PDB file of N, CA and C in Angstrom:
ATOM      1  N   UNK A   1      16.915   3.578 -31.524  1.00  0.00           N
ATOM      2  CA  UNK A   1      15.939   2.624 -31.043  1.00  0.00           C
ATOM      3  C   UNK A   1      15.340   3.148 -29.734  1.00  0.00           C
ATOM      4  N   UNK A   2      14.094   3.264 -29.461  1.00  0.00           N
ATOM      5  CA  UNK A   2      13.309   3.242 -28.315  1.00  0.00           C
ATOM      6  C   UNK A   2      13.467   2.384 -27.209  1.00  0.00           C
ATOM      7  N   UNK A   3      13.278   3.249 -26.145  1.00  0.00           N
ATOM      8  CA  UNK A   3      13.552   2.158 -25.030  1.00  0.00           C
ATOM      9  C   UNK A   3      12.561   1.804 -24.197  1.00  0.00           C
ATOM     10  N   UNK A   4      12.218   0.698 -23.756  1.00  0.00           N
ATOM     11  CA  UNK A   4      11.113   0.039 -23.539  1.00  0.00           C
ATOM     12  C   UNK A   4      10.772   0.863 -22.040  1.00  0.00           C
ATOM     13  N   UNK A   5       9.058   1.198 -22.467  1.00  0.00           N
ATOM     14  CA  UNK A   5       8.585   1.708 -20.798  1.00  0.00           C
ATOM     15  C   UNK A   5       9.042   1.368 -19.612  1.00  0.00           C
ATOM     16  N   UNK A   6       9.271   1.955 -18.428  1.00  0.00           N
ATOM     17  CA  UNK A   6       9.678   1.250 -17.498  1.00  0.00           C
ATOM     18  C   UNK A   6       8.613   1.843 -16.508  1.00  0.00           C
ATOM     19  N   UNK A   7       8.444   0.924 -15.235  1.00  0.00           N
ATOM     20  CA  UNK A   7       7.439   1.687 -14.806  1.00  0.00           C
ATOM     21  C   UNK A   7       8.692   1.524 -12.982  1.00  0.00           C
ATOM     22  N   UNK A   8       8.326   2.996 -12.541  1.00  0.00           N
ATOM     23  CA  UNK A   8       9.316   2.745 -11.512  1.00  0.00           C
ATOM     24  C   UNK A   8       8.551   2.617 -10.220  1.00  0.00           C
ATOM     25  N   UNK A   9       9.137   2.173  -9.089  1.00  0.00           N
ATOM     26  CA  UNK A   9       8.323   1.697  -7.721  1.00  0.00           C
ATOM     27  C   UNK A   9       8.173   3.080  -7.027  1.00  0.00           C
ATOM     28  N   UNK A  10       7.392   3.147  -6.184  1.00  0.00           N
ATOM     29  CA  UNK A  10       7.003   4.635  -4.810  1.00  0.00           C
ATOM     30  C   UNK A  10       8.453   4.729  -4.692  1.00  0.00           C
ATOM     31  N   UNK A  11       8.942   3.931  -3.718  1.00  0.00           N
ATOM     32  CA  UNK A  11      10.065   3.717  -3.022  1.00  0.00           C
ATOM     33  C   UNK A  11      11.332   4.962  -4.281  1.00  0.00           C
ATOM     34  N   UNK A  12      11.520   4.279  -5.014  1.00  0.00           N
ATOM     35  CA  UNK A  12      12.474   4.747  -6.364  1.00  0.00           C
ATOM     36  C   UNK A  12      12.248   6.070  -6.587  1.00  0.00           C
ATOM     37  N   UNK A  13      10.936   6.564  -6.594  1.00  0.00           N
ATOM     38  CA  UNK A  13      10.517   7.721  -6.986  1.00  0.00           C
ATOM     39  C   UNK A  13      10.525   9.135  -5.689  1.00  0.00           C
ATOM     40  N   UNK A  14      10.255   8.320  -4.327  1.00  0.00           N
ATOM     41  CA  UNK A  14      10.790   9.439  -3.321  1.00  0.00           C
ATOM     42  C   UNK A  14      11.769   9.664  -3.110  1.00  0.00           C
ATOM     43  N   UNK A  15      12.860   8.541  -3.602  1.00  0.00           N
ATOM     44  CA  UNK A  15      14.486   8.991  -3.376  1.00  0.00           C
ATOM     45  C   UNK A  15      14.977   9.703  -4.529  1.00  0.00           C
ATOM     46  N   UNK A  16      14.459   9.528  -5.658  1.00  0.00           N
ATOM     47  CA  UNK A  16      15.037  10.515  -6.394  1.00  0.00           C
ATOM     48  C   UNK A  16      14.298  12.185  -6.082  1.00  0.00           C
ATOM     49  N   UNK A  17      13.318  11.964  -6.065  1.00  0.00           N
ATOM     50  CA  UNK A  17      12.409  13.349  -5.616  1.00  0.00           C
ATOM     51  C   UNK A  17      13.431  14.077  -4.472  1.00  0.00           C
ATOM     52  N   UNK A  18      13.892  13.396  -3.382  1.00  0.00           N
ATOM     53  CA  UNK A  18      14.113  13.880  -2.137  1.00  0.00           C
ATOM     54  C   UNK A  18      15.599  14.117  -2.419  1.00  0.00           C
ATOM     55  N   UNK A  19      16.194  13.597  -3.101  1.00  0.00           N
ATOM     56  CA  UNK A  19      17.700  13.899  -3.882  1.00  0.00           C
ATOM     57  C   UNK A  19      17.723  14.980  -4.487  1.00  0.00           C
ATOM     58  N   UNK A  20      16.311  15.541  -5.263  1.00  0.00           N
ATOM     59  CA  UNK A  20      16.382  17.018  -6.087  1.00  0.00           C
ATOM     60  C   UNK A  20      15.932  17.500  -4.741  1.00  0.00           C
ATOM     61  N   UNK A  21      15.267  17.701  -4.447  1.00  0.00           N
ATOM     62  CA  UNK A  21      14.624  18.427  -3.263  1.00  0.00           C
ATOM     63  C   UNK A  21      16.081  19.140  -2.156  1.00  0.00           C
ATOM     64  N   UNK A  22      17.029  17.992  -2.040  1.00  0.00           N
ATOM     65  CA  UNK A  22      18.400  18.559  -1.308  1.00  0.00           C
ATOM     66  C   UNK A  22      19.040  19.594  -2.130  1.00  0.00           C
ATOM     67  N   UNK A  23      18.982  19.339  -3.055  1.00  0.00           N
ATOM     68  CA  UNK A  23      19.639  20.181  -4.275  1.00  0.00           C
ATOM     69  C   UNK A  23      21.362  20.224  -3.976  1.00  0.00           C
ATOM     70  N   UNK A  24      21.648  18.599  -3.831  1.00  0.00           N
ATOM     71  CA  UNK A  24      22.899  18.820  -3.436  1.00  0.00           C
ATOM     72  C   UNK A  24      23.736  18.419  -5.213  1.00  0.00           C
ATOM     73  N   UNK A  25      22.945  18.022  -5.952  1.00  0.00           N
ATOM     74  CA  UNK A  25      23.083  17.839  -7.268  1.00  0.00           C
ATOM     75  C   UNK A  25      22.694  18.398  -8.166  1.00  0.00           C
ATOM     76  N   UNK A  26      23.046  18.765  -9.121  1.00  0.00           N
ATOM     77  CA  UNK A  26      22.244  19.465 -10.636  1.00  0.00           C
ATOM     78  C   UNK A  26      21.303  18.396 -11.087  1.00  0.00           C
ATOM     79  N   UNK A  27      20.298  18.551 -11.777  1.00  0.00           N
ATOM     80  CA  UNK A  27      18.971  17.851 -12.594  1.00  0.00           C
ATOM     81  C   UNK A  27      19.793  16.827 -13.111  1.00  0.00           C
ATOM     82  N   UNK A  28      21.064  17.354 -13.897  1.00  0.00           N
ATOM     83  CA  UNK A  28      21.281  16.707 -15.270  1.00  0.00           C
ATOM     84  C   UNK A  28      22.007  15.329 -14.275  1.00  0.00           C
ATOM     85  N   UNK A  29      23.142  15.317 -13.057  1.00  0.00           N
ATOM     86  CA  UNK A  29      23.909  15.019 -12.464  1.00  0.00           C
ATOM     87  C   UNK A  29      22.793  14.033 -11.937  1.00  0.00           C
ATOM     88  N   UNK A  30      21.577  14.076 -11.653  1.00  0.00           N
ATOM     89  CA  UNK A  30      20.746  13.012 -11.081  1.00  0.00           C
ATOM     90  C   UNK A  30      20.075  11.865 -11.942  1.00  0.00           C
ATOM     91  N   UNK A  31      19.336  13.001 -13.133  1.00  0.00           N
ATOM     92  CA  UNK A  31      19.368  12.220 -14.416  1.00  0.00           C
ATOM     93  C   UNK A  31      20.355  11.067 -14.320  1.00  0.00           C
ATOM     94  N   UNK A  32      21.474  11.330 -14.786  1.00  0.00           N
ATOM     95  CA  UNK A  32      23.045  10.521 -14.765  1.00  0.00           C
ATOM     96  C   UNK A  32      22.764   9.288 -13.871  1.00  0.00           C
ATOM     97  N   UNK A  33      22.615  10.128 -12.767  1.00  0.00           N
ATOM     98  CA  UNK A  33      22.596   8.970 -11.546  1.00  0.00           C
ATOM     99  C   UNK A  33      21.645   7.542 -11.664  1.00  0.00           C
ATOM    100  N   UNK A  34      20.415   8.307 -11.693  1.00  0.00           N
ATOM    101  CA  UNK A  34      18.983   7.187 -11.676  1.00  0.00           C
ATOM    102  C   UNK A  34      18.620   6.604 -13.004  1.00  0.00           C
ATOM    103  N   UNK A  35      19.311   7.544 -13.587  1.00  0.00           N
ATOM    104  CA  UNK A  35      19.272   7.259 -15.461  1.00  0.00           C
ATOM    105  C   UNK A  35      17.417   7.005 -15.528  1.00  0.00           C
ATOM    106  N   UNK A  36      17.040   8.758 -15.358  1.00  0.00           N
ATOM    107  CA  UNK A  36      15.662   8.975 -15.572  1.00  0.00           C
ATOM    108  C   UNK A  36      15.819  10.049 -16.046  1.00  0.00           C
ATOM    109  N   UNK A  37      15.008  10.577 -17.402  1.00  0.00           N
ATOM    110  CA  UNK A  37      15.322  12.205 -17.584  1.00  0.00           C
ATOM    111  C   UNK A  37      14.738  12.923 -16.826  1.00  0.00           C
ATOM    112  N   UNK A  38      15.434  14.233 -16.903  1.00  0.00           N
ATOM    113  CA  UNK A  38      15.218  16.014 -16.045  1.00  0.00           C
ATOM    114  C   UNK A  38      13.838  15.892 -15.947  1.00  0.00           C
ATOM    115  N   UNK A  39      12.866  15.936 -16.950  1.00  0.00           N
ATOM    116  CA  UNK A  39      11.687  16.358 -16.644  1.00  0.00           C
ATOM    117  C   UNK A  39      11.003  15.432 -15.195  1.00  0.00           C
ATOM    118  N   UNK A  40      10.940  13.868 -15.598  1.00  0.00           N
ATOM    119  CA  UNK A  40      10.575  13.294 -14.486  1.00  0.00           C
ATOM    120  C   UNK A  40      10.867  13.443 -13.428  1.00  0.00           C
ATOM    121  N   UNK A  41      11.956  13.797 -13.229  1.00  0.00           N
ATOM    122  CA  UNK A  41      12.670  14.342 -11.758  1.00  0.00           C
ATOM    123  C   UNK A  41      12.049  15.621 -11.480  1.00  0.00           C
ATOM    124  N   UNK A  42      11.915  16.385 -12.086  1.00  0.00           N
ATOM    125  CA  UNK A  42      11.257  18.015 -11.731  1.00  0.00           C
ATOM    126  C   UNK A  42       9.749  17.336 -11.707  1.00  0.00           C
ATOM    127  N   UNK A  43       9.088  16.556 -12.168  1.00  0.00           N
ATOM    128  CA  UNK A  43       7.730  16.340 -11.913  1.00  0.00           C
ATOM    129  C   UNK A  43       7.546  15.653 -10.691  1.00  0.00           C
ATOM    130  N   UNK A  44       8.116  14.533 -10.359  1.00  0.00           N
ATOM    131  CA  UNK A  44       8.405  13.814  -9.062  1.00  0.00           C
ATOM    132  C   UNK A  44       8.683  15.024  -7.830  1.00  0.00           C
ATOM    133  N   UNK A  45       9.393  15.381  -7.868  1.00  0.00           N
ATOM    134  CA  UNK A  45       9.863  16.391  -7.252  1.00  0.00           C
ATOM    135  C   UNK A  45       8.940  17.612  -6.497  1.00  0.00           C
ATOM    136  N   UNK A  46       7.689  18.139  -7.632  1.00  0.00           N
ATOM    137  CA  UNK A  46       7.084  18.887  -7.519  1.00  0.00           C
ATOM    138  C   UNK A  46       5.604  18.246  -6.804  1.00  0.00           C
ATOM    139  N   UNK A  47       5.297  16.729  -7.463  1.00  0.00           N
ATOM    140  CA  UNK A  47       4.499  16.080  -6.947  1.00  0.00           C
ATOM    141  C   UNK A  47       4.780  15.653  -4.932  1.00  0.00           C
ATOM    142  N   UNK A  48       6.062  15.788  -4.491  1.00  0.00           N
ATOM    143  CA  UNK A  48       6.069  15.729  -3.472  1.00  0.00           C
ATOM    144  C   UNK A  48       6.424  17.043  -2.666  1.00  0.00           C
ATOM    145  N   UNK A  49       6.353  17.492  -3.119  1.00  0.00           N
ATOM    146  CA  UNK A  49       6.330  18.730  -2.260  1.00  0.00           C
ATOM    147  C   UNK A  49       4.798  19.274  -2.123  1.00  0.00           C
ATOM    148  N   UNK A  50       4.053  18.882  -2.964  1.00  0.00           N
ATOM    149  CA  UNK A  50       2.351  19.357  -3.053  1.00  0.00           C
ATOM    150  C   UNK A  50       1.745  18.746  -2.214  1.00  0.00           C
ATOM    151  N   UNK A  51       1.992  17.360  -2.272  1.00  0.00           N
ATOM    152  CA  UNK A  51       1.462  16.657  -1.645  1.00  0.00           C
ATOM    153  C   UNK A  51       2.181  16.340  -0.117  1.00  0.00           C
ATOM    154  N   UNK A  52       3.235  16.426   0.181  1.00  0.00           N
ATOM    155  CA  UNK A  52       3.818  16.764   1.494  1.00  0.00           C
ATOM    156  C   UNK A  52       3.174  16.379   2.883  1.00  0.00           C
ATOM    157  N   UNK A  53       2.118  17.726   2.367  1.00  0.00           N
ATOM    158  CA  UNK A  53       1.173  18.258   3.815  1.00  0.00           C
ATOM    159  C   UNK A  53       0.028  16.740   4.009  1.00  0.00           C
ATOM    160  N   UNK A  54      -0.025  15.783   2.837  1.00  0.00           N
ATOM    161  CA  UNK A  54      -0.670  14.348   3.373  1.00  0.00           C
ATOM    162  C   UNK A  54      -0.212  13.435   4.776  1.00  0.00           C
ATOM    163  N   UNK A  55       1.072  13.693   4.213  1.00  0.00           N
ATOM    164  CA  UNK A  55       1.874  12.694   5.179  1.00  0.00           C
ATOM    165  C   UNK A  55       1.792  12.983   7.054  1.00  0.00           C
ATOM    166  N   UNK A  56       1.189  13.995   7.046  1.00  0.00           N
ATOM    167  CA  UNK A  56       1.336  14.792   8.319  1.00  0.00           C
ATOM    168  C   UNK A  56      -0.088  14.884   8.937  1.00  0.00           C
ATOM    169  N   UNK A  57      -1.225  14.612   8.118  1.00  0.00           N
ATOM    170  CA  UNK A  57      -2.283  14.602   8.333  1.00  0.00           C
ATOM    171  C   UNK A  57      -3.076  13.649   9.381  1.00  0.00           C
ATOM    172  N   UNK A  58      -4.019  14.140   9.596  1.00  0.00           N
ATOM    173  CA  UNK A  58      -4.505  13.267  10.830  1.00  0.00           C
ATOM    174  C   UNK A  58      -6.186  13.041  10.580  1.00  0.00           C
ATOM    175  N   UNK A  59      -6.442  12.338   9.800  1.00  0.00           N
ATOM    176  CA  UNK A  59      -7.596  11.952   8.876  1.00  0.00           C
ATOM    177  C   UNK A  59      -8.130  10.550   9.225  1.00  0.00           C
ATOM    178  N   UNK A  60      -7.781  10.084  10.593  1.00  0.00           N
ATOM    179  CA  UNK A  60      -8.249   9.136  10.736  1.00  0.00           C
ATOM    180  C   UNK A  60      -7.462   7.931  10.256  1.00  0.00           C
ATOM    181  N   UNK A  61      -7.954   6.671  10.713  1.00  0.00           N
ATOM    182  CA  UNK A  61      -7.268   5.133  10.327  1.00  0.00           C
ATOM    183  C   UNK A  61      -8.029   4.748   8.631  1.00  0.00           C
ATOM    184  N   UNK A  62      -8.864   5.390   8.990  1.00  0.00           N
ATOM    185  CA  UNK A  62      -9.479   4.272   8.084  1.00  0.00           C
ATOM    186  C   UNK A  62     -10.145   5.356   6.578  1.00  0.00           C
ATOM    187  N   UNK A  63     -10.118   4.635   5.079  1.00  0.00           N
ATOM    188  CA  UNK A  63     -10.492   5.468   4.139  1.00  0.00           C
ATOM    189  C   UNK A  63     -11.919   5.629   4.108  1.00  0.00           C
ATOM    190  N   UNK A  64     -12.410   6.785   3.690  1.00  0.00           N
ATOM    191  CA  UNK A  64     -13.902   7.087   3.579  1.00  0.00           C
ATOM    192  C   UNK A  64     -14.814   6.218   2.879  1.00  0.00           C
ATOM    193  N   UNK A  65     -14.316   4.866   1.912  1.00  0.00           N
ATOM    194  CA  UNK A  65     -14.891   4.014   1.228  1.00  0.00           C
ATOM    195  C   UNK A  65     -14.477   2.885   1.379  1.00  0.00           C
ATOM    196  N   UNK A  66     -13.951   2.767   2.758  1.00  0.00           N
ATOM    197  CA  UNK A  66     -13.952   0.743   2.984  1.00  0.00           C
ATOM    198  C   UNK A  66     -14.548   0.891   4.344  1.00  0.00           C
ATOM    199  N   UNK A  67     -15.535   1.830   5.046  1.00  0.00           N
ATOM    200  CA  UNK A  67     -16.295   1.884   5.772  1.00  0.00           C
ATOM    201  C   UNK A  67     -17.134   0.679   5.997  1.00  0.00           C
ATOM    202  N   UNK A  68     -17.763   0.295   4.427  1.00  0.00           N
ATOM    203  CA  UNK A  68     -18.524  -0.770   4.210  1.00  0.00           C
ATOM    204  C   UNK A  68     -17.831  -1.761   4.491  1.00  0.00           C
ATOM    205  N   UNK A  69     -16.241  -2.062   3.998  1.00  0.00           N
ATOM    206  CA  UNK A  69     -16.070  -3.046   3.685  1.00  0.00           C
ATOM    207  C   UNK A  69     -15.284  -3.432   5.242  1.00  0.00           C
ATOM    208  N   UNK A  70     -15.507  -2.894   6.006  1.00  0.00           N
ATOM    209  CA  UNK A  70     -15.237  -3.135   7.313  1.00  0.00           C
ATOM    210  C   UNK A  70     -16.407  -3.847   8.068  1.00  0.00           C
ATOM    211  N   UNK A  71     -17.588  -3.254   7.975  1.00  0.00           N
ATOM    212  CA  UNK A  71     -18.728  -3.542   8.349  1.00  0.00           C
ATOM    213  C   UNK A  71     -19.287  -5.151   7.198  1.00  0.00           C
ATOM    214  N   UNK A  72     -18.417  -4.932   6.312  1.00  0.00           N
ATOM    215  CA  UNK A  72     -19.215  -6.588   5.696  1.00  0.00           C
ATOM    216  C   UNK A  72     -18.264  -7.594   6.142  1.00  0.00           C
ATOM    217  N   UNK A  73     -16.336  -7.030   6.968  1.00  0.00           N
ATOM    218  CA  UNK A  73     -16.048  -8.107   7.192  1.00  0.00           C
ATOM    219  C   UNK A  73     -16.003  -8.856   8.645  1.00  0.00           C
ATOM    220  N   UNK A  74     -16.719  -7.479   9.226  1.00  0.00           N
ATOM    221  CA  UNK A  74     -17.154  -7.972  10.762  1.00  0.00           C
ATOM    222  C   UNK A  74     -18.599  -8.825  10.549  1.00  0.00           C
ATOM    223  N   UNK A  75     -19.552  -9.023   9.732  1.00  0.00           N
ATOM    224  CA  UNK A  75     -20.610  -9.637   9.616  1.00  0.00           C
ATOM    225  C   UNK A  75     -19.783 -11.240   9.219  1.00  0.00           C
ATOM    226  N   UNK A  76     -18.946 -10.974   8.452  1.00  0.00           N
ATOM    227  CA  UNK A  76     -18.240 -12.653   7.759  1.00  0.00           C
ATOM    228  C   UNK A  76     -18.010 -13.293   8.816  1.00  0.00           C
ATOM    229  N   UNK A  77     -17.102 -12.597   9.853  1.00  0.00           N
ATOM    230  CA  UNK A  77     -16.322 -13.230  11.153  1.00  0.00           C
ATOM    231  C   UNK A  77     -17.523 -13.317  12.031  1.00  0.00           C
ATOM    232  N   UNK A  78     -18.734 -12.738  12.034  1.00  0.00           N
ATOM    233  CA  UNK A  78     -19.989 -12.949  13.290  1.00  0.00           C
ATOM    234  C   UNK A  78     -20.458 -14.476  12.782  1.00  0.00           C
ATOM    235  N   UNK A  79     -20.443 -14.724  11.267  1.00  0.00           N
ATOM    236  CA  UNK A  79     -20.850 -15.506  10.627  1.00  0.00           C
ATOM    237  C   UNK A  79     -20.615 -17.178  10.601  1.00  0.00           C
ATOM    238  N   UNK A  80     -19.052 -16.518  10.266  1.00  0.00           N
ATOM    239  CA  UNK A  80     -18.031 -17.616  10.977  1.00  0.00           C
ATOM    240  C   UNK A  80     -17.732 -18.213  12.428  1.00  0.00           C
ATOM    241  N   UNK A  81     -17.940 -17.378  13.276  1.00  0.00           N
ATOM    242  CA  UNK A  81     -17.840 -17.790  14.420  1.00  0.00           C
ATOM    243  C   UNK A  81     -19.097 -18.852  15.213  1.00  0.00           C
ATOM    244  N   UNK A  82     -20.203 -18.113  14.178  1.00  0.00           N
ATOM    245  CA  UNK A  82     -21.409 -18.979  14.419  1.00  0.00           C
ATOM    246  C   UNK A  82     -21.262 -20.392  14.150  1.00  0.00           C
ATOM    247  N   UNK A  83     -20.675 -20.494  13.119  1.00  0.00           N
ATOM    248  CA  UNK A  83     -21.070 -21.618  12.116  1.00  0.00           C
ATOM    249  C   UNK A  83     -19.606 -22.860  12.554  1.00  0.00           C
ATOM    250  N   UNK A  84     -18.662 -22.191  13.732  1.00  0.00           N
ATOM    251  CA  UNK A  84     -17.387 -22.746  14.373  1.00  0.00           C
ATOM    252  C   UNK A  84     -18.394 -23.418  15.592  1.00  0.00           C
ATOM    253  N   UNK A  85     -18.826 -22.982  16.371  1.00  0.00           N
ATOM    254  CA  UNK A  85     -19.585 -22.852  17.486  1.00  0.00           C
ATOM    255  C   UNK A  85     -20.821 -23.996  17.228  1.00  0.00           C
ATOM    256  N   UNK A  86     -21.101 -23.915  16.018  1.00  0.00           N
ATOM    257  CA  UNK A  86     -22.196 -24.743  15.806  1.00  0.00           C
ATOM    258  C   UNK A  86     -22.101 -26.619  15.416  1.00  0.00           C
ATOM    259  N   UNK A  87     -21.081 -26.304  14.728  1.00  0.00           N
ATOM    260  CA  UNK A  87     -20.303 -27.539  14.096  1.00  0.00           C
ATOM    261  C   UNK A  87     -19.638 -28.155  15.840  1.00  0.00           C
ATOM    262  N   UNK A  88     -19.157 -27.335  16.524  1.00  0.00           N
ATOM    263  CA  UNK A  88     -18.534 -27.565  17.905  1.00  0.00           C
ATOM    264  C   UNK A  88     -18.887 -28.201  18.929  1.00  0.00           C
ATOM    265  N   UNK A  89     -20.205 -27.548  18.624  1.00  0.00           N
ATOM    266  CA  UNK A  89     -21.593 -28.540  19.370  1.00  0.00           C
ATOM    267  C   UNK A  89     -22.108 -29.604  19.288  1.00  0.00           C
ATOM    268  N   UNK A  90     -21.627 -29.764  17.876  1.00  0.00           N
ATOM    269  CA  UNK A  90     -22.450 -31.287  16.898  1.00  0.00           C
ATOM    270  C   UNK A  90     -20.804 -32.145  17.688  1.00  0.00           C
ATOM    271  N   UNK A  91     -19.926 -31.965  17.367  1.00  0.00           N
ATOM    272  CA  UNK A  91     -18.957 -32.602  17.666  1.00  0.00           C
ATOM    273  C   UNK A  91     -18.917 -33.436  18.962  1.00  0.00           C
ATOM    274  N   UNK A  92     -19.293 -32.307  19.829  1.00  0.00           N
ATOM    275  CA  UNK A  92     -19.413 -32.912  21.368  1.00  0.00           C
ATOM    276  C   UNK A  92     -20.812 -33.744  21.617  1.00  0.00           C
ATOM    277  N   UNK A  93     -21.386 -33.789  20.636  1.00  0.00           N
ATOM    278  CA  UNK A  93     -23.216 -34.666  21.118  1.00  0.00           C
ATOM    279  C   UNK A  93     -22.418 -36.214  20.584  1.00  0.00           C
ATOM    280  N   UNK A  94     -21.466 -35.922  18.936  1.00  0.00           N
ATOM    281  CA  UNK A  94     -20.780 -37.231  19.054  1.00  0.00           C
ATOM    282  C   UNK A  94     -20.032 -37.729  19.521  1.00  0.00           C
ATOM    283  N   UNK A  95     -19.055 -37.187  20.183  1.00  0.00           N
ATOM    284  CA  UNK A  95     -17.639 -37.772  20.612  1.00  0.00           C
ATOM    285  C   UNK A  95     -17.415 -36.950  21.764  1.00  0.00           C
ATOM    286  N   UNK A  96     -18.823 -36.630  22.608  1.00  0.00           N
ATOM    287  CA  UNK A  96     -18.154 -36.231  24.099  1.00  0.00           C
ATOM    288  C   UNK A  96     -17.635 -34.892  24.003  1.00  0.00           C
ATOM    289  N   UNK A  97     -17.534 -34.695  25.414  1.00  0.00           N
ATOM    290  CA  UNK A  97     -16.985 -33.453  25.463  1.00  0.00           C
ATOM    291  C   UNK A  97     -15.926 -32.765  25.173  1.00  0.00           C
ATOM    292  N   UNK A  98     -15.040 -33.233  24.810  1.00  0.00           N
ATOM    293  CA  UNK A  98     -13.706 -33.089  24.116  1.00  0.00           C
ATOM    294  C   UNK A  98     -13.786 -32.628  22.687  1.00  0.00           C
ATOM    295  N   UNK A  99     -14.662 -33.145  22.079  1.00  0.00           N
ATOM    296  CA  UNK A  99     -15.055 -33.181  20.750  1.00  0.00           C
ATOM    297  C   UNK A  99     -14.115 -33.807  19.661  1.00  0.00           C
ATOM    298  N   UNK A 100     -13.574 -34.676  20.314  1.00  0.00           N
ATOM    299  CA  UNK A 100     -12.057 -35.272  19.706  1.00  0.00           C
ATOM    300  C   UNK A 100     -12.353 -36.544  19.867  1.00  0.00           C
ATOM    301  N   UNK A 101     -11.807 -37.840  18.953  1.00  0.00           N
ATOM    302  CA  UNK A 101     -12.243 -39.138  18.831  1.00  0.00           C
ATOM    303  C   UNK A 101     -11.220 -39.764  19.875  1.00  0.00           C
TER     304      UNK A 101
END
């Protein structure tokens, strides 16, 4: 019988990666362990070592495509603040300066 997909977390996948990477275990001995086969472990494995040199990088805060979405959510909050400010005003023409009953 087949065994149902599993899909595993980041977290799950750098500790086993970083477990082959020590090489304080054989493939098969980790397999065992995480009860994932050899290949995934040699692919995990290889995927972090390639990618490595990311983690160290200095590319800035922010991704090249939420540029926008930075700039549409500083317009929301200019927006909002207006529309706080405005209502704030109405408050105090009714109920004084406090703006509280």
């Amino acid at each position: 019988m087949k065994r149902k997909r599993r899909n595993h977390s980041a977290s799950f996948k750098a500790k086993v990666a970083l477990a082959a990477i020590r090489g304080e275990k054989t493939l098969a001995e980790l397999s065992e362990q995480f009860d994932v086969h050899q290949n995934q472990i040699q692919g995990w494995r290889r995927k972090l070592l390639d990618q490595a040199d990311r983690v160290f990088d200095h590319g800035g805060g922010i991704a090249p495509g939420s540029e926008h979405k930075v700039k549409e959510l500083y317009a929301k909050i200019g927006q909002l603040t207006l529309e706080r400010d405005f209502l704030e005003q109405g408050l105090e023409r009714i109920h004084g300066p406090s703006g509280r009953k």
